[in-house]
PDB file of C-alpha atoms in Angstrom:
ATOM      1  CA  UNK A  23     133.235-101.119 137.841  1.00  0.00           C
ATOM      2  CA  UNK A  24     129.904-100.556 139.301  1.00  0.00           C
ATOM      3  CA  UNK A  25     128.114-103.683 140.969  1.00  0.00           C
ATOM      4  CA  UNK A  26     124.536-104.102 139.941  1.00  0.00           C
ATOM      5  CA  UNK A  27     121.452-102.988 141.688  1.00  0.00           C
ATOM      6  CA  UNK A  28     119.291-105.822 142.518  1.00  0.00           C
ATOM      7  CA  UNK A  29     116.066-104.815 144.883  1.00  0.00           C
ATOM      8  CA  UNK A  30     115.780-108.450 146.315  1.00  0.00           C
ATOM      9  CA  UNK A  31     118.946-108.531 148.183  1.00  0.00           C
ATOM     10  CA  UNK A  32     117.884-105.708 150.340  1.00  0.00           C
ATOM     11  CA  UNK A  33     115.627-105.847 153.192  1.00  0.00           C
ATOM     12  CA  UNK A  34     111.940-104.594 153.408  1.00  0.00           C
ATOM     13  CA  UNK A  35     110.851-102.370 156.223  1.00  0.00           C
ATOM     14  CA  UNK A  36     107.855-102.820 158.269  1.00  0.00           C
ATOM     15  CA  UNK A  37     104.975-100.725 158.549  1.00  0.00           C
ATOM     16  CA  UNK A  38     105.418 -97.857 161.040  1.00  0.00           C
ATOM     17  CA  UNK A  39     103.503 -97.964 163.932  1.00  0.00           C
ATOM     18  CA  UNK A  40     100.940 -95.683 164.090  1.00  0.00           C
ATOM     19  CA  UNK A  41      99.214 -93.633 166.766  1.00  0.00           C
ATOM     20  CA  UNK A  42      96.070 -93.784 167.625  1.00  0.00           C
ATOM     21  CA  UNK A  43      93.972 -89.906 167.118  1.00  0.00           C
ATOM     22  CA  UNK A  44      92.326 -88.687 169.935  1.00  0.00           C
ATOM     23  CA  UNK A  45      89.183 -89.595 171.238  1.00  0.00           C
ATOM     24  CA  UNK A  46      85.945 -88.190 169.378  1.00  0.00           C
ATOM     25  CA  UNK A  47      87.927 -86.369 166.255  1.00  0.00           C
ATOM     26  CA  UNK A  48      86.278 -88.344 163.253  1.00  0.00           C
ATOM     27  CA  UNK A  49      83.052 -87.234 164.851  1.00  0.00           C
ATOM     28  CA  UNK A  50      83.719 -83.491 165.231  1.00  0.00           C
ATOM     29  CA  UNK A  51      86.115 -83.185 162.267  1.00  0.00           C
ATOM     30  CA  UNK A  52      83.086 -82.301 159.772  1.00  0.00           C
ATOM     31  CA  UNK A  53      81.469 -79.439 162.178  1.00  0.00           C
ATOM     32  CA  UNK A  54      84.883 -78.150 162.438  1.00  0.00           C
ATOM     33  CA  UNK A  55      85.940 -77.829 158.560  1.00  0.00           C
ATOM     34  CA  UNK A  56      81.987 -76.245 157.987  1.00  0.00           C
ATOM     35  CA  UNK A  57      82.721 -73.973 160.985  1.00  0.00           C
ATOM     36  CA  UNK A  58      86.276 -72.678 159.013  1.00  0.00           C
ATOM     37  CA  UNK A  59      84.039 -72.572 155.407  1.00  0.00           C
ATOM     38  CA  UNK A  60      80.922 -71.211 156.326  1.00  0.00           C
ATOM     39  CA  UNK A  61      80.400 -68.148 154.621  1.00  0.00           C
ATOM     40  CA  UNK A  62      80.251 -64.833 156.742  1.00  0.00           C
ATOM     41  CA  UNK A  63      76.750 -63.172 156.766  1.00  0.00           C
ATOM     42  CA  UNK A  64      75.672 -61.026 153.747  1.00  0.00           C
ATOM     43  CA  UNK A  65      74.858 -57.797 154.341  1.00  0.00           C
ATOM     44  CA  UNK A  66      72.949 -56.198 151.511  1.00  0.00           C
ATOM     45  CA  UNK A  67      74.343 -53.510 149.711  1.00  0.00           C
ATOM     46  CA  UNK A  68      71.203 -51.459 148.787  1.00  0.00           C
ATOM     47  CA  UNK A  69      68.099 -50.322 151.081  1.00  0.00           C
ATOM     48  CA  UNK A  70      65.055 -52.223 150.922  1.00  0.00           C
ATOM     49  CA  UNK A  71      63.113 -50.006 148.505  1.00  0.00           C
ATOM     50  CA  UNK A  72      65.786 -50.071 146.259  1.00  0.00           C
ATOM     51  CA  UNK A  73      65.938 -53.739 145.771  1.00  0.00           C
ATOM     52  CA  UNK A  74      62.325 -53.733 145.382  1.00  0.00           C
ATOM     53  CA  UNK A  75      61.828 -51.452 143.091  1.00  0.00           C
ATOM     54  CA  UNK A  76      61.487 -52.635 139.436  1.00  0.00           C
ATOM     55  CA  UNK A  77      64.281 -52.847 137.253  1.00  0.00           C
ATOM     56  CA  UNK A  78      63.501 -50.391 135.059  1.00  0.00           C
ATOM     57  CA  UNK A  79      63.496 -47.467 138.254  1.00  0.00           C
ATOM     58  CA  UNK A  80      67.378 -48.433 139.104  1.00  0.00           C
ATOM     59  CA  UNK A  81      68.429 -48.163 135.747  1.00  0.00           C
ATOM     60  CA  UNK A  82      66.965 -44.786 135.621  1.00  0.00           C
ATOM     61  CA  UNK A  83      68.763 -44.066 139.238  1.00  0.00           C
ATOM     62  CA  UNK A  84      71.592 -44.835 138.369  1.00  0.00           C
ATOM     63  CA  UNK A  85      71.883 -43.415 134.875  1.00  0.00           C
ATOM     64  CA  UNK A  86      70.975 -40.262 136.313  1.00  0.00           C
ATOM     65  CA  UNK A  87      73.658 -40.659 139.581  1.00  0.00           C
ATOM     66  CA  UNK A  88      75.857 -41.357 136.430  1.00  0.00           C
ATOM     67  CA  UNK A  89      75.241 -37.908 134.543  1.00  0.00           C
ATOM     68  CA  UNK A  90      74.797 -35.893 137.527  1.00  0.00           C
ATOM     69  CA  UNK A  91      78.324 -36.604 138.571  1.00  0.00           C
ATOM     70  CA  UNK A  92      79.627 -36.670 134.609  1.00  0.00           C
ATOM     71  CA  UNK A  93      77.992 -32.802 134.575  1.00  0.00           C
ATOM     72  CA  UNK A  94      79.323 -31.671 138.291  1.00  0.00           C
ATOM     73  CA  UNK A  95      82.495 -32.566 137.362  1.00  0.00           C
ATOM     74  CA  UNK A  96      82.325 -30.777 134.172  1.00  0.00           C
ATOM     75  CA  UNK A  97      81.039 -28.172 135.856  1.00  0.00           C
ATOM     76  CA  UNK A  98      83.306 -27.633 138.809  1.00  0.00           C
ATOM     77  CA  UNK A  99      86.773 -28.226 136.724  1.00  0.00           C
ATOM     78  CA  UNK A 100      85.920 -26.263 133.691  1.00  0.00           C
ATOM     79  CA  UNK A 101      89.571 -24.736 133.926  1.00  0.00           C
ATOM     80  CA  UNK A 102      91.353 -26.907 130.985  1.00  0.00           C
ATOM     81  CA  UNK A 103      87.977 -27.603 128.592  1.00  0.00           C
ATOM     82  CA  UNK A 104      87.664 -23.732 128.185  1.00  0.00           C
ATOM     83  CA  UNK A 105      90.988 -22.601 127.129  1.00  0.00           C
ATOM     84  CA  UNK A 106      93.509 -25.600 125.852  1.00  0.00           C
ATOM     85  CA  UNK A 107      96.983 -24.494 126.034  1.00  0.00           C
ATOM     86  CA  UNK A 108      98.429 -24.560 122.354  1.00  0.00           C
ATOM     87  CA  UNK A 109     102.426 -24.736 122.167  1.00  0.00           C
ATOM     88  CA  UNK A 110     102.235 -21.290 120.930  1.00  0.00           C
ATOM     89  CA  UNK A 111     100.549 -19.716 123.966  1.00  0.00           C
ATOM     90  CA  UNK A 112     102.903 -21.783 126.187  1.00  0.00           C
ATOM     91  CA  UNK A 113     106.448 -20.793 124.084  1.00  0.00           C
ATOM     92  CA  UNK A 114     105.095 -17.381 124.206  1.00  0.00           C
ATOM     93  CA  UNK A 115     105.061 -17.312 128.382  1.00  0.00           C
ATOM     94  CA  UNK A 116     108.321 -18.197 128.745  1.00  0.00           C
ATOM     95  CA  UNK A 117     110.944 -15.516 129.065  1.00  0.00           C
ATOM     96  CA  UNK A 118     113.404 -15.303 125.810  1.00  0.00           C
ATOM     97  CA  UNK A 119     116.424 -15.763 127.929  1.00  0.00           C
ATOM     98  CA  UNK A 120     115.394 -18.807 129.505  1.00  0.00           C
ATOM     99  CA  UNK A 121     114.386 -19.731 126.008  1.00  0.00           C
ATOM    100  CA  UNK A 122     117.794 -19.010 124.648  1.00  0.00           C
ATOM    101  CA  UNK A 123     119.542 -20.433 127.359  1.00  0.00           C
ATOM    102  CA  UNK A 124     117.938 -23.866 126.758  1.00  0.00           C
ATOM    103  CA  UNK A 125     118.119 -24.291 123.038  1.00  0.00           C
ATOM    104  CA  UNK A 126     122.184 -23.234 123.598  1.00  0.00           C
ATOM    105  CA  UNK A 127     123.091 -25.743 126.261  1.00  0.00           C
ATOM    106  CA  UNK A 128     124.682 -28.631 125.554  1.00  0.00           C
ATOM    107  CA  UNK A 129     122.553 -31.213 126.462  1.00  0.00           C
ATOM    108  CA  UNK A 130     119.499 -30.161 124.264  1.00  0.00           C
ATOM    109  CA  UNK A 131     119.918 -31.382 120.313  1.00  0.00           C
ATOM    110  CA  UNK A 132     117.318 -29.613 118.473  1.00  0.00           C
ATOM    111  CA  UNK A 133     117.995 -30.672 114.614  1.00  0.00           C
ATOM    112  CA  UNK A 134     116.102 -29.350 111.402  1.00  0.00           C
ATOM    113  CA  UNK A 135     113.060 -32.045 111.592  1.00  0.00           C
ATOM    114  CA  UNK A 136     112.150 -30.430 114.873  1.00  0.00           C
ATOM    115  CA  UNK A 137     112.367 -26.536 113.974  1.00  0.00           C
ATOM    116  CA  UNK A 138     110.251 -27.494 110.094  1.00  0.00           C
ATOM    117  CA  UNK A 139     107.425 -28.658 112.808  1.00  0.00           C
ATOM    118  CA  UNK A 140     106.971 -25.271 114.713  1.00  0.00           C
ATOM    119  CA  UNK A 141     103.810 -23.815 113.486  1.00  0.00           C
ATOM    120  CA  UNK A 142     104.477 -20.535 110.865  1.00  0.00           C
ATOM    121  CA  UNK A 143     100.960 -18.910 111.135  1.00  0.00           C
ATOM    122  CA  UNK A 144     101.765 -17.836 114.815  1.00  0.00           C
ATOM    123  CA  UNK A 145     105.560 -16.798 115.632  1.00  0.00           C
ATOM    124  CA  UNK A 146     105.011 -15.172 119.136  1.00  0.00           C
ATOM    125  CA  UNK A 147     108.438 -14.463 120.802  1.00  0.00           C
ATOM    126  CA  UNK A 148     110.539 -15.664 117.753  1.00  0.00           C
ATOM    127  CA  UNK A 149     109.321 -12.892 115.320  1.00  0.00           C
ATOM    128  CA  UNK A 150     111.571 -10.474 117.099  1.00  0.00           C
ATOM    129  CA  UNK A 151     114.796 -11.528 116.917  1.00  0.00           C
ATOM    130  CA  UNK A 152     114.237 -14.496 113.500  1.00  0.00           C
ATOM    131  CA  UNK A 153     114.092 -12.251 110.826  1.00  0.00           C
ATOM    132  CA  UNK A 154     116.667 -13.372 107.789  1.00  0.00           C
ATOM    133  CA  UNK A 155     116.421 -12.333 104.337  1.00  0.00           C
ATOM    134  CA  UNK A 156     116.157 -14.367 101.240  1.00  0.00           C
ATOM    135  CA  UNK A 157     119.448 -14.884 100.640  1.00  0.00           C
ATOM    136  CA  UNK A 158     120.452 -15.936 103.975  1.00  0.00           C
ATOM    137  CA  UNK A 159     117.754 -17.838 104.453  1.00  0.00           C
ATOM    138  CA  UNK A 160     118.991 -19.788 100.601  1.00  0.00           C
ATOM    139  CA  UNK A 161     122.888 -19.907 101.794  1.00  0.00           C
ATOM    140  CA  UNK A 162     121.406 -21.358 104.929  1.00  0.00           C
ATOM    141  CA  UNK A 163     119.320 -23.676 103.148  1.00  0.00           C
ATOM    142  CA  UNK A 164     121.825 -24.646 100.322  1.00  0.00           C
ATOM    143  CA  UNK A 165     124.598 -25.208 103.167  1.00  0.00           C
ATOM    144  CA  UNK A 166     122.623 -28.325 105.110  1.00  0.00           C
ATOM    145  CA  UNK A 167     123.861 -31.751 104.063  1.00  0.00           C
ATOM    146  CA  UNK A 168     121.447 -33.972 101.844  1.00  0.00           C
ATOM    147  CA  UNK A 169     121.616 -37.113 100.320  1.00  0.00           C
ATOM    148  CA  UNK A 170     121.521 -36.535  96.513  1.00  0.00           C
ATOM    149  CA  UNK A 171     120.365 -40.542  95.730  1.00  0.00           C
ATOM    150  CA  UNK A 172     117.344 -39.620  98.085  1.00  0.00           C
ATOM    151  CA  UNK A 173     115.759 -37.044  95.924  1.00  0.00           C
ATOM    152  CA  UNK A 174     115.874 -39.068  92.540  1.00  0.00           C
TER     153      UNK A 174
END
């Protein structure tokens, strides 16, 4: 069994003896915490006759500075905002072997959902070798699974 704790039976220590700081460092201690936290020199960041100009004048500046870059760049790209690339024009560059070859690998699962969203105005490279008849196209149809309690 454990004895009980009792505070008075155990002796006190003194205070630790302290040294004395060195000579002088009360009296320089606040010059050298303002030296560390004074704040470096501000430099301004706009000419003279910009900052007194009225308000109204840099506003204008620098909405124009604003649309003159917004219409440059505009202007120099132009590439992609004349011509977007539709997934037809981009299926239609690729060679029908490499085509082939990547819908028949393994790794690539292309199911029904994704063929019913290719777009049926604009065949391209398909239209040549796609080409069932009615009847296929109904035994293919008629042979995919579907739930029954899903169309009631």
């Amino acid at each position: 069994m454990k004895t009980a704790f009792n505070l008075d039976q155990h002796p006190r220590r003194g205070p630790q003896p302290l040294s004395a700081p060195p000579a002088g460092y009360f009296e320089r201690l606040p010059t050298r915490i303002m030296a560390q936290v004074a704040a470096p020199a501000v430099r301004p960041l706009l000419p003279a006759w910009l900052r007194l100009a009225p308000a109204y004048v840099r506003t204008g500046l620098a909405s124009t500075v604003l649309l003159g870059t917004l219409a440059a760049s505009l202007w120099l790209g132009g590439g992609p905002l004349s011509r977007p690339a539709t997934p037809a024009n981009s299926l239609d560059a690729v060679p029908a072997e490499q085509l082939v070859d990547y819908l028949t690998n393994g790794e690539t699962h292309v199911d029904m959902l994704d063929l019913a969203e290719l777009p049926t105005h604009r065949l391209g490279l398909t239209r040549r070798y796609l080409q069932p008849s009615d009847s296929e196209m109904t035994e293919a149809l008629d042979a995919q699974p579907h739930d029954e309690a899903g169309l009631l």
